[in-house]
Every structure is written in structure tokens, then in C-alpha cells.
Amino acid sequence: MSVLQVDNVVSGYGSMEVLHDLSLAVGQGEIVAMLGPNGAGKTTLLRTIFGVVPPWSGTITYKGEDISGVPPERLVRMGLAYIPQEYNIFASLTVQENLEMGAFIRDDDIHPRIEEIFELFPDIAERRKSRAGELSGGMRQMLAIGRALMLNPELLLMDEISTGLAPFLVDAIFERVKELNDQGVTILLVEQNAPKALQTSDRVYIIEGGEKKAEGNPEAIAADEEIARLYLGRS
Amino acid sequence: MQIGGLLSYLVSFSIMAAIYGIFSMGLNVQWGYTGLLNFGIAAFFAVGAYTSALVVAPLPTGPSADYVQQAIGLNMPFLVGVAAAAIVSGILALLVGLLTLRLRGSYLAIATIGIAETIRLFFNNEPWLANGSQGLVGLPQPLYGLVPPRYYNYVYLAIVLVFLLLIYFALERGIRSPWGRVLRGIREDEVMVAANGKDVFNFELQSLVVGAMIMGIGGALYAHFRASIQPGLFRPTYGTFIIWTMLTLGGTGNNKGAILGGFVVWAFWSWSSTVLATVAPAGLETRAPFFRYILIGVLLVGVLLVRPKGLIGEERQVSRF
Amino acid sequence: MVQLALWGVVLGSIIALGSVGLTLIWGITDLFNAAHGDQMTVGAYVTLLVVALIPDVGFLQAAVGPFSFPWAVLIGIIPAIIVSAFLAIAIDRVVYKPLRRMGATSITGFIASIGVAWGLRGLIYVLWGADFHFYASGIRPMVSFLGLRLRTDEVFIVVVAWLATAGTYIFLQNTKMGKALRALSDNADLARVAGINTDRMIVWAWAIAGFLIALAGTLYGIQTQLRAEMGWIFLLPLFAAIILGGQGSITGAAVGGLVLGLAQQMSTAWLRPTYKPAVAFMIMVLALIFRPQGIFGEKESR
Ligand SMILES: Nc1ncnc2c1ncn2[C@@H]1O[C@H](COP(=O)(O)OP(=O)(O)OP(=O)(O)O)[C@@H](O)[C@H]1O
Ligand SMILES: [Mg+2]
């Protein structure tokens, strides 16, 4: 049974329809990557799943429960977490405060969990009292991931967490993604870096113009010359 | 006599409402069509009023010269005063725009309020210019000898309505022109307009200046109607916020709405005190006029909540090339 | 000169306290609340109402220690704060929340707040008239040291204003709710995504703003006198202070308020006192033009 199921979702902003009847599924323990050109609607899909943008029609189910239009503050209680593409940290708060906000809904002692996150990302541990806005690009992304992990999510939505980072940092980030997945976290990620995504994921969707253009395992997608030429910017 | 009294009241009411309609149309150019948050209407209002007063009135002579100070007094015809009011307000708008138009949203609003209050305080504190806080009285009125004094307001109403209609038709033409299209484009999507190679800042400046010139004319008409002006008349409440209420209520982006808003809000504002004073319980008559603050406040909030586009919303504009 | 600076600190303290709530709301809801000044007036008048109701028995209407105002004022502040906080929440529920729901811009909110300001001022006018009112009619004792003079009341005002401002700062820095309010102010979308109930936080923000503004209004009433326009006239310096300070910055607003108070009072050494407000506006306009993000601007530009 799939953990996340998106069926015939239509969504957009104002009167502009961005997603046209889009469906996809993410199975338990999978890493699923979404690829596609700029403006394809990848971010809009994640925002629709996470209740930031209301779906116009269609259904979204999480572990069999209908979560279409359920607000984020309820979704985080159900075990979902989301790392937005931009502005994914609280720049004026300290590193540690960012993590605390990640566990806002918890009323018990969250300090053990914060220490666990710092163990996972030792670089940001040293900067725990710094304002997050002062961090470098790579550390910001680690912090964004750390914040999303505070509640031990079962399903993690990540939007282009490696964009703009130096190659060694991209490798480090994907290393963490793999580790998380090994620990049982199901992951749906959006990527610009197609090779990296194909290398990391179990399954891939190609999205363009708000529609699903292809799906399959990374090997098949990578081998398909036409897909590569049309959607992955390779000639 | 009753009827005559009511009629003359209606005439002076209409003069004020029409003048406010002119201000409201000036704001409509800036906010309604271009999306500029000018909250310093009072500045252009005051500058228009004072400019025309100083251009049209002669320098004080005789005994009044002892207690009325006035930097200039050109004793020119009324129309020259109105033209000067438009020009000086326009120049002020140019300066204000160059300084502040790069600011966005609420910042522009607050900066313009600050500038308008500073200008008012300047008139208030510099007696050499226009008699300081005492202001100017006995301003000349155009065509005054034409009819017996008690019918003069009919003449003035005609003058104001001529200006109102001239401005209305000029704006209706302007807004349907390619120029008006660019302005509305800026309001909808500045980036898009800039991408089409238009100099957004320049167009915004033009819009601010045109709107301010209209406000300057309104100020001049106001000054010669009252025949006396003091800095206290140009506080933010009467000089700016009430005009925003008028345009919002009438219909932002619609010149007919702007005029309608002027009449409706002014009716509420000026009639509520009269009506309430007669029904207020004994001892509270003196407080009745204050009810209009509550009334206008509720009206403004109510419109925003229930009819955000105003009484008559924006018309679809078809450009004619 | 030093004397002027001292008066500047007194004025600056009240501006600082008044602007803290304003910048909090600005940061969290993006609303420039033009009714903030009139909410301050309401706070001051609720205190007045209670003072008038308290009978002259025992110490109740006797002056507090070396100050001019009676104990009744200190008692009256409490209901004033409560009324003001609930009023702020009620206004948000009735006016601003529906506007947010409709997807209205912050400009629409600003225009609506002008309507709210009118409504509140009208209410004060109708209930109390346009006359001046005082909490106490007695003499106002002075203290002097090193050749400087200050009313005892003013010492009280400065101390209370900074205690409240510092208290708010500490609350926002160190409590879970304070941090969530700052997070919401910093990045509302991410705050939602992180599971913060933004709707409830906005209610708390209004409550805090209402609390602070009632206190500021009462202190201002102690320093000068009460009249229906007091808060409205005070509004522009408050706006100036929060613009100097940068959106949502408590420290910025506090420092901005102090700077403006000092600048206004010290300008009287060269300029007519009636130019005082103009000094505040000019500083604000210059600050806007040269440093639009404020002295302490923290928001990442987007
Ligand atoms: N807040 C918004 N309001 C209106 N339109 C939006 C908004 N956000 C995105 N869009 C539009 O929706 C479409 C899809 O955008 P989306 O951000 O989902 O694309 P994306 O696939 O994530 O692109 P990228 O790779 O650049 O992140 C685009 O045409 C974009 O202009
Ligand atoms: Mg995207």
C-alpha cells in the first residue's frame, strides 16, 4: 500500500490552473524523485499536498486517510514534514530556535531530539547560537532538513534542497537523504540535479506543464533518450 | 423660506462634495489607476489652496497690513490662481515622487503622511509666508459682483461643476489612451510593464504629478469657496483620510465612483451632525457631531468587508488606439 | 541641553513602549495599524473611568508616594489592560481576520484600520467629549539632581515604560510562544509549515499589543492630560519609530522611539517647539529613503 497517494489533483493560484489532473503515489520506504523544467508545477504539487495551497479537485490520501486541504498544523501531527524550496529557515532566529520551532507542537522536553539532530549535522551544532540568516548556503539547507526532522516524520517532502550548493555539499546532503531513508523515512523529493536524483531514488516522475509526462525506475528513465532530451535538458 | 434655506444648504453642500469629488478623482489617478499609495493628499490640497490664495489675493493694505503677513499677493485673476495651484502642486509632486516613489507599499504611505504634516507645520510656523496659524481671510471670490451676494453660491457651484466635468472627461479620455493602459499595467504587474521596455518610474512620476495637479485645483477651489484658509484645515483627517474613504467607498478605479464617493461621504459627514443634534438627548447635543466619526469609521470598514470594490467598481476599459 | 535630553528620554520612553506593540503586529500580520494610537486613547480612558468609579476612601484616592497620581490609577491600569487586550482581539476578529480570509492586501488592512481609528475616536468623543481630563488635579512634585529637574511622575513613567519594554523583549526571546511569534513574524509560510497555529498566535499578538498600548496610554495620560485626540496625534511618531527600527523588531522600535524622543526635544534648542513633530517625520522620511529596512531590519528581503 502506498503511503501517499495523489489522485487527479487540480490546483493553482487565483484563477490560474497550474496542476491539471495529476496523479502519483509514493510507497512505504521509497525515495521518489520528481523532475521537470522550471515552472512545471513541482513546488505547487508539494504545496498542495501539504495544505498550503488548497486543491481545487482530486484527492490526496496519506496512509489511507483523506488529507486533501488539511492544514499543515494537522499534517505535522500525522507524521508529514515539508522543506520548502525557498525561505526554508527562520533567518532572524538562532539555529537552535529554528529546531525548537520544528517541534512547536510538542509540549514535552525536546532537547534530546535537538541533540540528536546536532549529531546528525555536526556543522550546525557549532553554530547553535548564531542567527540562521548568517549561515552559509550548505548549512542553511542542513538546518532546514534538521528542522523538518524534529518530529521524526514518516514522510518527508523536500523541494530542491541541493540547488545552488557546491558539488561536495550536494553529495553530503544526498548522503543524509539516503541515511534517513535507511532509517525508515519515506521521501518525496524535487530535484534540478537530475543525475543525482536518478542515482538516489527508487522511482522517478517527470512533470511538465502541470502534467505527468513519464514515470518509472531511474534506470529506465535514464536510458530513455527522448525523456532525457525533452525534460532533463540533455541533448 | 424653509425651501429657500434648504436649497441654499444643498448648494453649499454640493460645492463641498464636488470639490471632494475632484480630490477623489486626483487620488483615483494615483491609487486607482497606478496603485500609488499617496497618503499625503493634504500636502497638495494645502499647497494648491495657499498658492491660489497668494496669487489671487492682493497684498494686505491699510490697518490689516499690521497684522496680516503675506510673502506675496499678486492680485491676479482667479483662473491664473487655479493654474498656478495646479502647477505648484505638480512641482511639489515631482519632488516628492523623486524622493519617495522608490518606496513600496505602506512605506510610501507613511512617508507621504510625514511629508504632508511637515508641510502643514511649515505653513503653521512661518508667519511671513501666509500669516502662520492665523491663515488668510477675505480671499477674493470669482465673479462675485455678478449676482446678489446671497445667490453667489449658485455661481460658485457652476464654476466648481465646470471644473469637475472638465477633469472627469479629461481623465476618461486619458485612461483609455495608451498612457492610461500603461498606468493600469503598472498597477497590475509592474515587472511585466518594465519587461516591455517601459520606464515604470517615469510613468509613476507622471501619474503622481497629474493626480497632484488635480488636487491642487481642488485646493484652489476650496480656498476661494471658503474665502479663508488656515493650516488647521489640512490635517490628515480632513485633508487625506476622508478622501481615501470617498474613493474606497465610491469605487477605486472608477471616476464616477470617485465623484459618487465624494457626495455620499460628505453627505454622511455633514448631515449626520445636523440630524443627530436634533435627536440627541438633552445635554448630549454638543457631542452629537462626534457620532459622525463612528459613522464614517463603520462605513469604511463595512465597505471593505462587504463590498470591497466600492459602490460602483472599476469599469472594464477598452483602449482606443 | 542635558535637561532637554532628559525630557527627550521621557518622551522617547513613551514612544518606545507605544511602538513595541505596533511593530509586533506589523511583523506578524503585515498590518500597519492606524488605529493603534486610538487604542492607546481607549486604554487611557478606561483607566480614567475606573479612577472615577473608585470611591475616595482610605488610601485609594491618595497620591502614591512621591507621585502626583492616586492609587486608583494603578488599580485602574489593570482593567484598562484587560479591556484593551480584548478590544484588540475583537477588532482583529471582526475586521482584519475576515480581510485576511478574503485575501486582502496589507494596504486594505491599513485603510480599514483608519476606519477603526475613526470609530474608536468617535466613541471616546461621544462618551467623554472633547475636553481635557486628568487623573489627578494636585500639584506635580519635582525632583532635582545635578541642576537637572524632572517631575517625579516622569521618573515613574520612564521606569515602568522600560520595564514593560524589556519584559516584552525577554518574553519574546525566551518563551516558546515568544519564539513562535518571532518565527511567524520572520516567515509566516514556514511557520505554518512547521506546524505553528498561526491563527492562535495572531490572537496572542493582539492581546500583547493591547496590553502594552493601554499601559502606554495611561502613562502618557499621567505625563500630560487625556483628550480624545491624544493617541491619534501620537500615532505618527509611533510609525516613525517602528520604521526606524525595522519591521517587527522590538529592539529597533525601542531604540527608534528613544532616538525620536531625544531628537524632538533637543531640536527645540534650535527650532520652534511646534516643529517637534516635523522633526520626527523628517527623520522618518530620511530613514526610509536611505535605509528602508530600518536600523535593525531583520526580515530577509523577498
Ligand atoms: N504564489 C504564486 N502565485 C501565482 N503563481 C505562482 C505562484 N507560485 C508559482 N506560480 C506559477 O505556477 C507555475 C508553477 O510554479 P512552480 O513553482 O510550482 O514550478 P516548479 O516546477 O516548482 O518550478 P522551479 O523548478 O522553478 O521551482 C509557474 O508558472 C509559476 O509562475
Ligand atoms: Mg519549485
Short mmCIF file of C-alpha atoms in Angstrom, two decimals, chain B residues 52-172:
data_model
loop_
_atom_site.label_atom_id
_atom_site.label_comp_id
_atom_site.label_asym_id
_atom_site.label_seq_id
_atom_site.Cartn_x
_atom_site.Cartn_y
_atom_site.Cartn_z
CA SER B 52 -4.07 80.27 -5.40
CA ALA B 53 -4.74 82.44 -2.37
CA LEU B 54 -1.37 84.17 -2.66
CA VAL B 55 -1.66 84.58 -6.40
CA VAL B 56 -5.21 85.90 -6.45
CA ALA B 57 -5.31 87.99 -3.28
CA PRO B 58 -3.66 91.41 -3.19
CA LEU B 59 -1.09 92.26 -0.52
CA PRO B 60 -2.84 93.47 2.61
CA THR B 61 -3.18 97.22 2.82
CA GLY B 62 -4.40 99.69 5.41
CA PRO B 63 -4.88 98.54 9.00
CA SER B 64 -4.85 94.84 8.14
CA ALA B 65 -1.27 95.19 6.88
CA ASP B 66 -0.27 95.50 10.51
CA TYR B 67 -1.42 92.05 11.50
CA VAL B 68 -1.55 90.06 8.27
CA GLN B 69 1.75 88.93 6.83
CA GLN B 70 1.91 87.55 3.36
CA ALA B 71 5.04 86.77 1.34
CA ILE B 72 3.38 87.73 -1.93
CA GLY B 73 0.00 88.93 -3.10
CA LEU B 74 -0.18 89.10 -6.85
CA ASN B 75 -3.78 90.26 -7.26
CA MET B 76 -4.16 88.13 -10.40
CA PRO B 77 -7.37 86.71 -11.91
CA PHE B 78 -8.94 83.61 -10.39
CA LEU B 79 -8.07 81.33 -13.31
CA VAL B 80 -4.42 82.28 -13.04
CA GLY B 81 -4.59 81.31 -9.38
CA VAL B 82 -6.09 77.92 -10.22
CA ALA B 83 -3.48 77.32 -12.90
CA ALA B 84 -0.71 78.32 -10.51
CA ALA B 85 -2.16 75.98 -7.88
CA ALA B 86 -2.05 73.09 -10.34
CA ILE B 87 1.50 73.89 -11.40
CA VAL B 88 2.94 74.36 -7.93
CA SER B 89 1.22 71.20 -6.66
CA GLY B 90 2.59 69.38 -9.69
CA ILE B 91 6.12 70.56 -8.97
CA LEU B 92 5.77 69.52 -5.34
CA ALA B 93 4.60 66.10 -6.52
CA LEU B 94 7.62 65.85 -8.78
CA LEU B 95 9.94 66.48 -5.83
CA VAL B 96 8.04 64.18 -3.50
CA GLY B 97 7.95 61.50 -6.17
CA LEU B 98 11.66 61.70 -6.92
CA LEU B 99 12.33 61.28 -3.20
CA THR B 100 9.83 58.61 -2.32
CA LEU B 101 8.49 56.69 -5.29
CA ARG B 102 11.14 54.03 -4.90
CA LEU B 103 9.49 53.12 -1.62
CA ARG B 104 6.94 50.33 -1.69
CA GLY B 105 3.54 49.79 -0.15
CA SER B 106 2.97 51.07 3.35
CA TYR B 107 6.37 52.76 3.38
CA LEU B 108 5.28 55.13 0.65
CA ALA B 109 2.02 55.75 2.52
CA ILE B 110 3.76 56.68 5.74
CA ALA B 111 6.43 58.78 4.05
CA THR B 112 3.79 60.84 2.28
CA ILE B 113 1.81 61.35 5.50
CA GLY B 114 5.02 62.59 7.12
CA ILE B 115 5.75 64.99 4.28
CA ALA B 116 2.22 66.36 4.29
CA GLU B 117 2.29 67.00 8.04
CA THR B 118 5.68 68.69 7.73
CA ILE B 119 4.32 71.00 5.05
CA ARG B 120 1.32 71.84 7.20
CA LEU B 121 3.59 72.61 10.15
CA PHE B 122 5.66 74.80 7.87
CA PHE B 123 2.65 76.91 6.93
CA ASN B 124 1.73 76.99 10.60
CA ASN B 125 5.12 78.11 11.86
CA GLU B 126 6.28 80.54 9.20
CA PRO B 127 4.05 83.61 9.50
CA TRP B 128 5.98 85.57 6.86
CA LEU B 129 4.72 83.17 4.20
CA ALA B 130 0.98 83.20 4.69
CA ASN B 131 0.26 84.56 8.13
CA GLY B 132 1.11 81.37 10.06
CA SER B 133 -1.53 79.71 12.15
CA GLN B 134 -3.94 82.64 11.69
CA GLY B 135 -4.10 81.91 7.99
CA LEU B 136 -5.55 84.16 5.33
CA VAL B 137 -9.05 85.59 5.33
CA GLY B 138 -11.12 87.62 2.92
CA LEU B 139 -9.85 85.82 -0.15
CA PRO B 140 -11.30 87.13 -3.41
CA GLN B 141 -14.10 85.13 -5.00
CA PRO B 142 -14.50 84.91 -8.77
CA LEU B 143 -17.45 86.67 -10.47
CA TYR B 144 -18.50 87.98 -7.10
CA GLY B 145 -20.42 91.01 -8.37
CA LEU B 146 -22.45 89.02 -10.87
CA VAL B 147 -25.46 88.27 -8.68
CA PRO B 148 -26.67 89.46 -5.29
CA PRO B 149 -24.37 88.06 -2.58
CA ARG B 150 -26.94 85.67 -1.20
CA TYR B 151 -27.16 83.91 -4.54
CA TYR B 152 -23.39 83.86 -5.03
CA ASN B 153 -23.07 80.17 -4.14
CA TYR B 154 -25.08 79.25 -7.23
CA VAL B 155 -22.42 80.92 -9.34
CA TYR B 156 -19.65 79.18 -7.45
CA LEU B 157 -21.37 75.83 -7.75
CA ALA B 158 -21.49 76.33 -11.50
CA ILE B 159 -17.77 77.11 -11.55
CA VAL B 160 -16.93 74.03 -9.48
CA LEU B 161 -19.12 71.79 -11.62
CA VAL B 162 -17.41 73.05 -14.76
CA PHE B 163 -14.05 72.07 -13.30
CA LEU B 164 -15.44 68.74 -12.10
CA LEU B 165 -16.75 67.87 -15.57
CA LEU B 166 -13.64 69.09 -17.38
CA ILE B 167 -11.46 66.95 -15.15
CA TYR B 168 -13.79 63.99 -15.45
CA PHE B 169 -13.82 64.00 -19.24
CA ALA B 170 -10.11 64.64 -19.47
CA LEU B 171 -9.41 61.69 -17.20
CA GLU B 172 -11.84 59.40 -19.00
#
